[in-house]
Coordinates of C-alpha atoms in Angstrom, one line a residue:
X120 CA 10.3 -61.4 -11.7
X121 CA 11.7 -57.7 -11.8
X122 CA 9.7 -55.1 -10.7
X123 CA 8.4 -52.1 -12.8
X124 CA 10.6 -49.5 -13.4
X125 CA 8.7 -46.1 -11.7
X126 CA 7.2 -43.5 -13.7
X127 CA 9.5 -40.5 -13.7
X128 CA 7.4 -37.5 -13.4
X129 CA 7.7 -34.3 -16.0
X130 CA 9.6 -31.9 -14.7
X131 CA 9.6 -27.6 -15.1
X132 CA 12.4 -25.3 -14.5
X133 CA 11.3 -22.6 -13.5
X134 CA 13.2 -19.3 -14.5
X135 CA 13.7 -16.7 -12.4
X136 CA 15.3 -13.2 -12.1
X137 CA 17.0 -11.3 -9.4
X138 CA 14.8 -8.3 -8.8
X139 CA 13.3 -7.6 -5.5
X140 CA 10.7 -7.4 -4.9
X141 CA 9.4 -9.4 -7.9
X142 CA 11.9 -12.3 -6.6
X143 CA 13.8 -11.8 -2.9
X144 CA 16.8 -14.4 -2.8
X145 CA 18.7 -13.0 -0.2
X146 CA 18.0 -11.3 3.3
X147 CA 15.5 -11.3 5.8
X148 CA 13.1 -11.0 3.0
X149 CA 14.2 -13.7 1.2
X150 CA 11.4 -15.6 -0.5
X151 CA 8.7 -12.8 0.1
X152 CA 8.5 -11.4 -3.1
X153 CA 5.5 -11.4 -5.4
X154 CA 6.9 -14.1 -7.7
X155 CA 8.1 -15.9 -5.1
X156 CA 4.5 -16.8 -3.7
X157 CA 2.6 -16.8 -7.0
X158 CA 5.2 -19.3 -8.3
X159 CA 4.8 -21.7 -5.0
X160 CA 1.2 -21.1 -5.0
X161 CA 1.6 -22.7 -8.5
X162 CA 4.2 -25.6 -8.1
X163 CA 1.9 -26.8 -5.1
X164 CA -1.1 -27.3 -7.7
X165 CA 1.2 -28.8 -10.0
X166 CA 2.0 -32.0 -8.0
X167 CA 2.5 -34.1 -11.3
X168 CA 5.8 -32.0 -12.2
X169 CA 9.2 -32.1 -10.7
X170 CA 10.0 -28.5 -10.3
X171 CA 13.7 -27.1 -9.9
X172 CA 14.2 -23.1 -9.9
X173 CA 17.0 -21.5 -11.6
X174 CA 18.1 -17.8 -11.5
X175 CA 19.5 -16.4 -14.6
X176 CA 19.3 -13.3 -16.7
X177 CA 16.9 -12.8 -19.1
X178 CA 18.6 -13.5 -22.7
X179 CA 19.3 -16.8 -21.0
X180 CA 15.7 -17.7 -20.2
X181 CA 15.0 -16.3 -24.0
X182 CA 17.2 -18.7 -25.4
X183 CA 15.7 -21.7 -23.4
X184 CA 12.5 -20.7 -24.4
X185 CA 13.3 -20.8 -28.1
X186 CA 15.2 -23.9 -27.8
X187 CA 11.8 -25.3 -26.7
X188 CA 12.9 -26.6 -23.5
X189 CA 11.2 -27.6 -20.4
X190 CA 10.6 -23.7 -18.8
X191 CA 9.3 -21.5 -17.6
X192 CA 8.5 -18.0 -16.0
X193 CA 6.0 -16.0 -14.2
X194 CA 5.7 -12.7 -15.0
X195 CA 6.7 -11.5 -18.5
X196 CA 4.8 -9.0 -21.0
X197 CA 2.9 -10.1 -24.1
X198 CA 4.5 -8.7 -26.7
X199 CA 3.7 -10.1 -30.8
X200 CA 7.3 -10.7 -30.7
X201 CA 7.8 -13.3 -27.8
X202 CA 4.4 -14.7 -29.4
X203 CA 6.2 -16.4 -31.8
X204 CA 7.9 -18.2 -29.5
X205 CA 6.0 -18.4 -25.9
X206 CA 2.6 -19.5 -24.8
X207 CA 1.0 -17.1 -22.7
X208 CA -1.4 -17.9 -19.6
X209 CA -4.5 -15.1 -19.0
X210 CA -2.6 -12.4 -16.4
X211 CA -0.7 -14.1 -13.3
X212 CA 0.2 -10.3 -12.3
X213 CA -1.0 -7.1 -12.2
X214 CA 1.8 -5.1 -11.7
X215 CA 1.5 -0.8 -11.2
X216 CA 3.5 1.1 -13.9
X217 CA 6.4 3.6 -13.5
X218 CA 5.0 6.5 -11.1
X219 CA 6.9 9.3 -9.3
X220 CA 8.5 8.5 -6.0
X221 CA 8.3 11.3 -3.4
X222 CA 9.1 12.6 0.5
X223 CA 5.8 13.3 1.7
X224 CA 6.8 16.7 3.1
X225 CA 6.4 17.4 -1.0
X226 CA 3.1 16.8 -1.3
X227 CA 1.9 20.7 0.1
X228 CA 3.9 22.0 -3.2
X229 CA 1.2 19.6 -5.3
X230 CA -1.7 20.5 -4.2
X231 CA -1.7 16.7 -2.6
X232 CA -3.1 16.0 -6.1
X233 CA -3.9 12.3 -6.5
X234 CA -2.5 11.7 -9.8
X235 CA 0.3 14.0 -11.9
X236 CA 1.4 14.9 -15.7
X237 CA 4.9 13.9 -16.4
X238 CA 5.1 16.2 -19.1
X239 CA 3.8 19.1 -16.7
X240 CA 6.1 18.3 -14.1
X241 CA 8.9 18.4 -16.9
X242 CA 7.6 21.6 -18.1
X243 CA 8.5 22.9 -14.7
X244 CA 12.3 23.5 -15.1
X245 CA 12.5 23.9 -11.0
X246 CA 11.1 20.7 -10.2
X247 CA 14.1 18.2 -10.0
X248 CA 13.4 14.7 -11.4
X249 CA 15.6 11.3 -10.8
X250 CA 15.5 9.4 -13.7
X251 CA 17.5 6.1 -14.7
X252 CA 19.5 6.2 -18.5
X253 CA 19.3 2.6 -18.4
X254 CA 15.7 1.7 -18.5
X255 CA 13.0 2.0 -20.4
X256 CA 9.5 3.2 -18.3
X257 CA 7.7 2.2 -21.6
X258 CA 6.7 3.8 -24.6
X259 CA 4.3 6.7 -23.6
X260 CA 6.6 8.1 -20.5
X261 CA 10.2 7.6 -22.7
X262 CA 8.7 9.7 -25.2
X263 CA 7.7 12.6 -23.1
X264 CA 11.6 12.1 -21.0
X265 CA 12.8 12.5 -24.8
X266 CA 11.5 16.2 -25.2
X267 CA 13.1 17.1 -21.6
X268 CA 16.2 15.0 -22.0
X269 CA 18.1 17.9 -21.9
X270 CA 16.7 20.5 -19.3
X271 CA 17.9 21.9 -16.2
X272 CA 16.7 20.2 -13.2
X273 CA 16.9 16.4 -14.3
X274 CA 19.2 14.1 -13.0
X275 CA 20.4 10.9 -14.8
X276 CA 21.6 7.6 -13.0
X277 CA 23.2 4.8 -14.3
X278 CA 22.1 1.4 -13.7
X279 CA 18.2 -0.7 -13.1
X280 CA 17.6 0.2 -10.2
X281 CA 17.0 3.4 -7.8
X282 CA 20.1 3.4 -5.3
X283 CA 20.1 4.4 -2.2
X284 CA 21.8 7.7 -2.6
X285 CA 18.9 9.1 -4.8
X286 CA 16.4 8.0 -1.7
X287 CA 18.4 10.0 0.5
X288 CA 18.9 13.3 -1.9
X289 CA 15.0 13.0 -1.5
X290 CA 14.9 13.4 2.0
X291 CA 17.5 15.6 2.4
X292 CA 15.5 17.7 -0.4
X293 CA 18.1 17.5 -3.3
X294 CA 15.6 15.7 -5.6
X295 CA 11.5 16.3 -5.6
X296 CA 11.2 13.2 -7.0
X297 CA 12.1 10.2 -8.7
X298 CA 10.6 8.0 -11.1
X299 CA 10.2 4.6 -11.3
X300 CA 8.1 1.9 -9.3
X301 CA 5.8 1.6 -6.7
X302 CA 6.6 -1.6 -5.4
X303 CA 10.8 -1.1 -5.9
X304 CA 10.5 2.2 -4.2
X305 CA 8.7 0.5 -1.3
X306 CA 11.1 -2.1 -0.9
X307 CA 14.2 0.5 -1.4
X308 CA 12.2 2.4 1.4
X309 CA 11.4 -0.7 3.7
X310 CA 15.0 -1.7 3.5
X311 CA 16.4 1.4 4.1
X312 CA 13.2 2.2 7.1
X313 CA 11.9 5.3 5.7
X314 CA 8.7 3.5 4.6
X315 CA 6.3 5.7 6.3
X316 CA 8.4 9.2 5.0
X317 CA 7.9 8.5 1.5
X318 CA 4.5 8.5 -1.1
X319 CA 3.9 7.4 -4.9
X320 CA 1.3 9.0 -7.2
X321 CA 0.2 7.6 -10.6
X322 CA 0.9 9.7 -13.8
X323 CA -1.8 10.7 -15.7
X324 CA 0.4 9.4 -19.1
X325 CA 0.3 5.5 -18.1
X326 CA -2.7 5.8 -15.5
X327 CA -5.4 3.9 -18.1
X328 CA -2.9 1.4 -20.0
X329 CA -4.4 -1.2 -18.0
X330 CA -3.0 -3.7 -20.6
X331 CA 0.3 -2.7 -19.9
X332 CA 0.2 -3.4 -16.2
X333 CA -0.8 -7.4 -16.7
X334 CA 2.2 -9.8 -16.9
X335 CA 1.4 -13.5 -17.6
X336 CA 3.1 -16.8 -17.3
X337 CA 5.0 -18.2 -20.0
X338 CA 6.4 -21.5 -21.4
X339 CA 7.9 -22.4 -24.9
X340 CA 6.1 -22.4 -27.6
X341 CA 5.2 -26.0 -28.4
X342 CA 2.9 -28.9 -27.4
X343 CA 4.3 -29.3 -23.9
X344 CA 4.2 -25.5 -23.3
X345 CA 0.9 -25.4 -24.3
X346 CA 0.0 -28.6 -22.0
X347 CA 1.4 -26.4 -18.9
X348 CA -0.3 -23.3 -19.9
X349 CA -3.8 -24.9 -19.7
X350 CA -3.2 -26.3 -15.9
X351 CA -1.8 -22.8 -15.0
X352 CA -4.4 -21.1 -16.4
X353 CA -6.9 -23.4 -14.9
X354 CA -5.2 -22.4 -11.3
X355 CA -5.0 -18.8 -12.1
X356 CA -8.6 -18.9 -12.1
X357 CA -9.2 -20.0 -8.9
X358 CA -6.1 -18.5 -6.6
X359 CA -6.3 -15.4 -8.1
X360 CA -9.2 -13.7 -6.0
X361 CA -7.8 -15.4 -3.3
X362 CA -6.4 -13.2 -0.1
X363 CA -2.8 -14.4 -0.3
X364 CA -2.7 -14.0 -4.0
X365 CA -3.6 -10.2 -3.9
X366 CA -1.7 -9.6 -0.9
X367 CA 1.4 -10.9 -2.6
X368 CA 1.5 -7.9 -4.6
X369 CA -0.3 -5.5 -2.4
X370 CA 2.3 -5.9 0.0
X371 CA 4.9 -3.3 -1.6
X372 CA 2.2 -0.8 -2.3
X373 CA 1.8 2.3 -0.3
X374 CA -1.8 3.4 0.8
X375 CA -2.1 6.1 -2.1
X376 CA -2.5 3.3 -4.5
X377 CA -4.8 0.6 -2.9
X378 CA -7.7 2.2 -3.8
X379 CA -6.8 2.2 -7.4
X380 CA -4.7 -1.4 -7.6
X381 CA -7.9 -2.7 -6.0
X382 CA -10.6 -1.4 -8.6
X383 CA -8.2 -2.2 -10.8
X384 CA -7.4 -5.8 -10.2
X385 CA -11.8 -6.2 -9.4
X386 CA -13.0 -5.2 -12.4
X387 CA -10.1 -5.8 -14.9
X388 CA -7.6 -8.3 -14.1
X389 CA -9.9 -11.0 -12.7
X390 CA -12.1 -10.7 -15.3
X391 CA -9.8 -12.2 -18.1
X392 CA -10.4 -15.8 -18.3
X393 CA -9.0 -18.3 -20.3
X394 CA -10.3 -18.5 -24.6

């Protein structure tokens, strides 16, 4: 008599993008990263699935997620577009928006203020700002980079991310500041060990958008994305208080911006629970 065939299990890709320290895929780091952890802390509550990981860019995952197939992805922002095709869990990050990155010999000349204007600093035409051309630091700051696009004092990079170059025109007091954030410049700065030399404040502009600092997890937009949304967010609930959750993030924060990550993440992000 032949035996039954085995039940395959379901499987989920899970999608994945290149940017430390959200993912780490190569150096000592590797596999330290805040998605890194949240996603394993996932897949090991999830031991009905087969999971694989891939690492593409993100029209790729887009296009899987509209062709409805087995994905998904930790960390993306709710927009009403990528409703239409995504099922969101409740927030799986909290993630601290675009801040300015500074030597901390620099904060005598601002009053050690805990929290700064863009605009005002812009106003300034002295103060020297590094800003990317090649990314957007959301609505509210853009807009305010938009009146000042063209003053004295601002220098534009290409690319992402913040090289190194614009790290060291900081220390060696070419730049007062750069903007972008808090947990890239940490790991630019751990990388490059000037860790301890550098400090990040909030801006006053994006400082209460609290909505705009959750990420969530996603999967397509049908009955098996929807299936795999209700177990994550069913874990979300009980690993996100947890101390390795939080410290996942927490990690590539400097100590300027515990306090607020903290009050933040008590009062706000773990008190979103599934509808």
């Amino acid at each position: 008599m032949p035996l039954p065939l085995a039940h395959a299990k379901d499987s989920i890709t899970w999608m994945e993008v290149n940017m430390p320290p959200h993912f780490i895929q190569n150096g000592a780091l590797r596999g330290q990263g805040y998605g890194d952890i949240v996603g394993e802390l996932l897949r090991q509550r999830l031991p009905n699935y087969e999971h694989h990981r891939m690492t593409t860019n993100v029209v790729r995952h887009f296009d899987m997620f509209r062709r409805g197939d087995k994905v998904c992805a930790i960390g993306l922002y709710r927009t009403s577009e990528r409703e239409s095709f995504l099922h969101f869990s409740i927030p799986s990050l909290l993630v601290m928006p675009p801040a300015l990155i500074l030597h901390k010999g620099r904060l005598e000349n601002l009053t050690a203020q805990k929290t700064l204007s863009l605009k005002s600093l812009l106003a300034n035409s002295e103060f020297r700002l590094g800003i990317s051309k090649d990314r957007s630091y959301g609505t509210t700051l853009d807009a305010v980079i938009a009146q000042y696009r063209h003053r004295s004092g601002l220098t534009v990079f290409s690319g992402q991310e913040i090289g190194e170059n614009y790290f060291k025109m900081l220390l060696l007091d070419r730049l007062d500041g750069l903007l972008g954030l808090p947990d890239e410049a940490m790991f630019r700065a751990e990388q490059m060990g000037i860790r301890d030399q550098l400090v990040v404040l909030p801006l006053e502009e994006n400082r209460d958008d609290y909505k705009g600092w959750q990420c969530a997890a996603v999967c397509p937009k049908n009955a098996w994305g929807q299936e795999v949304i209700a177990r994550i967010n069913a874990i979300l609930v009980e690993i996100r208080p947890t101390p390795r959750y939080r410290r996942a993030y927490e990690r590539w924060l400097d100590a300027n911006n515990l306090p607020l990550y903290r009050r933040v993440y008590d009062e706000i992000f773990l008190a979103t629970k599934p509808q």
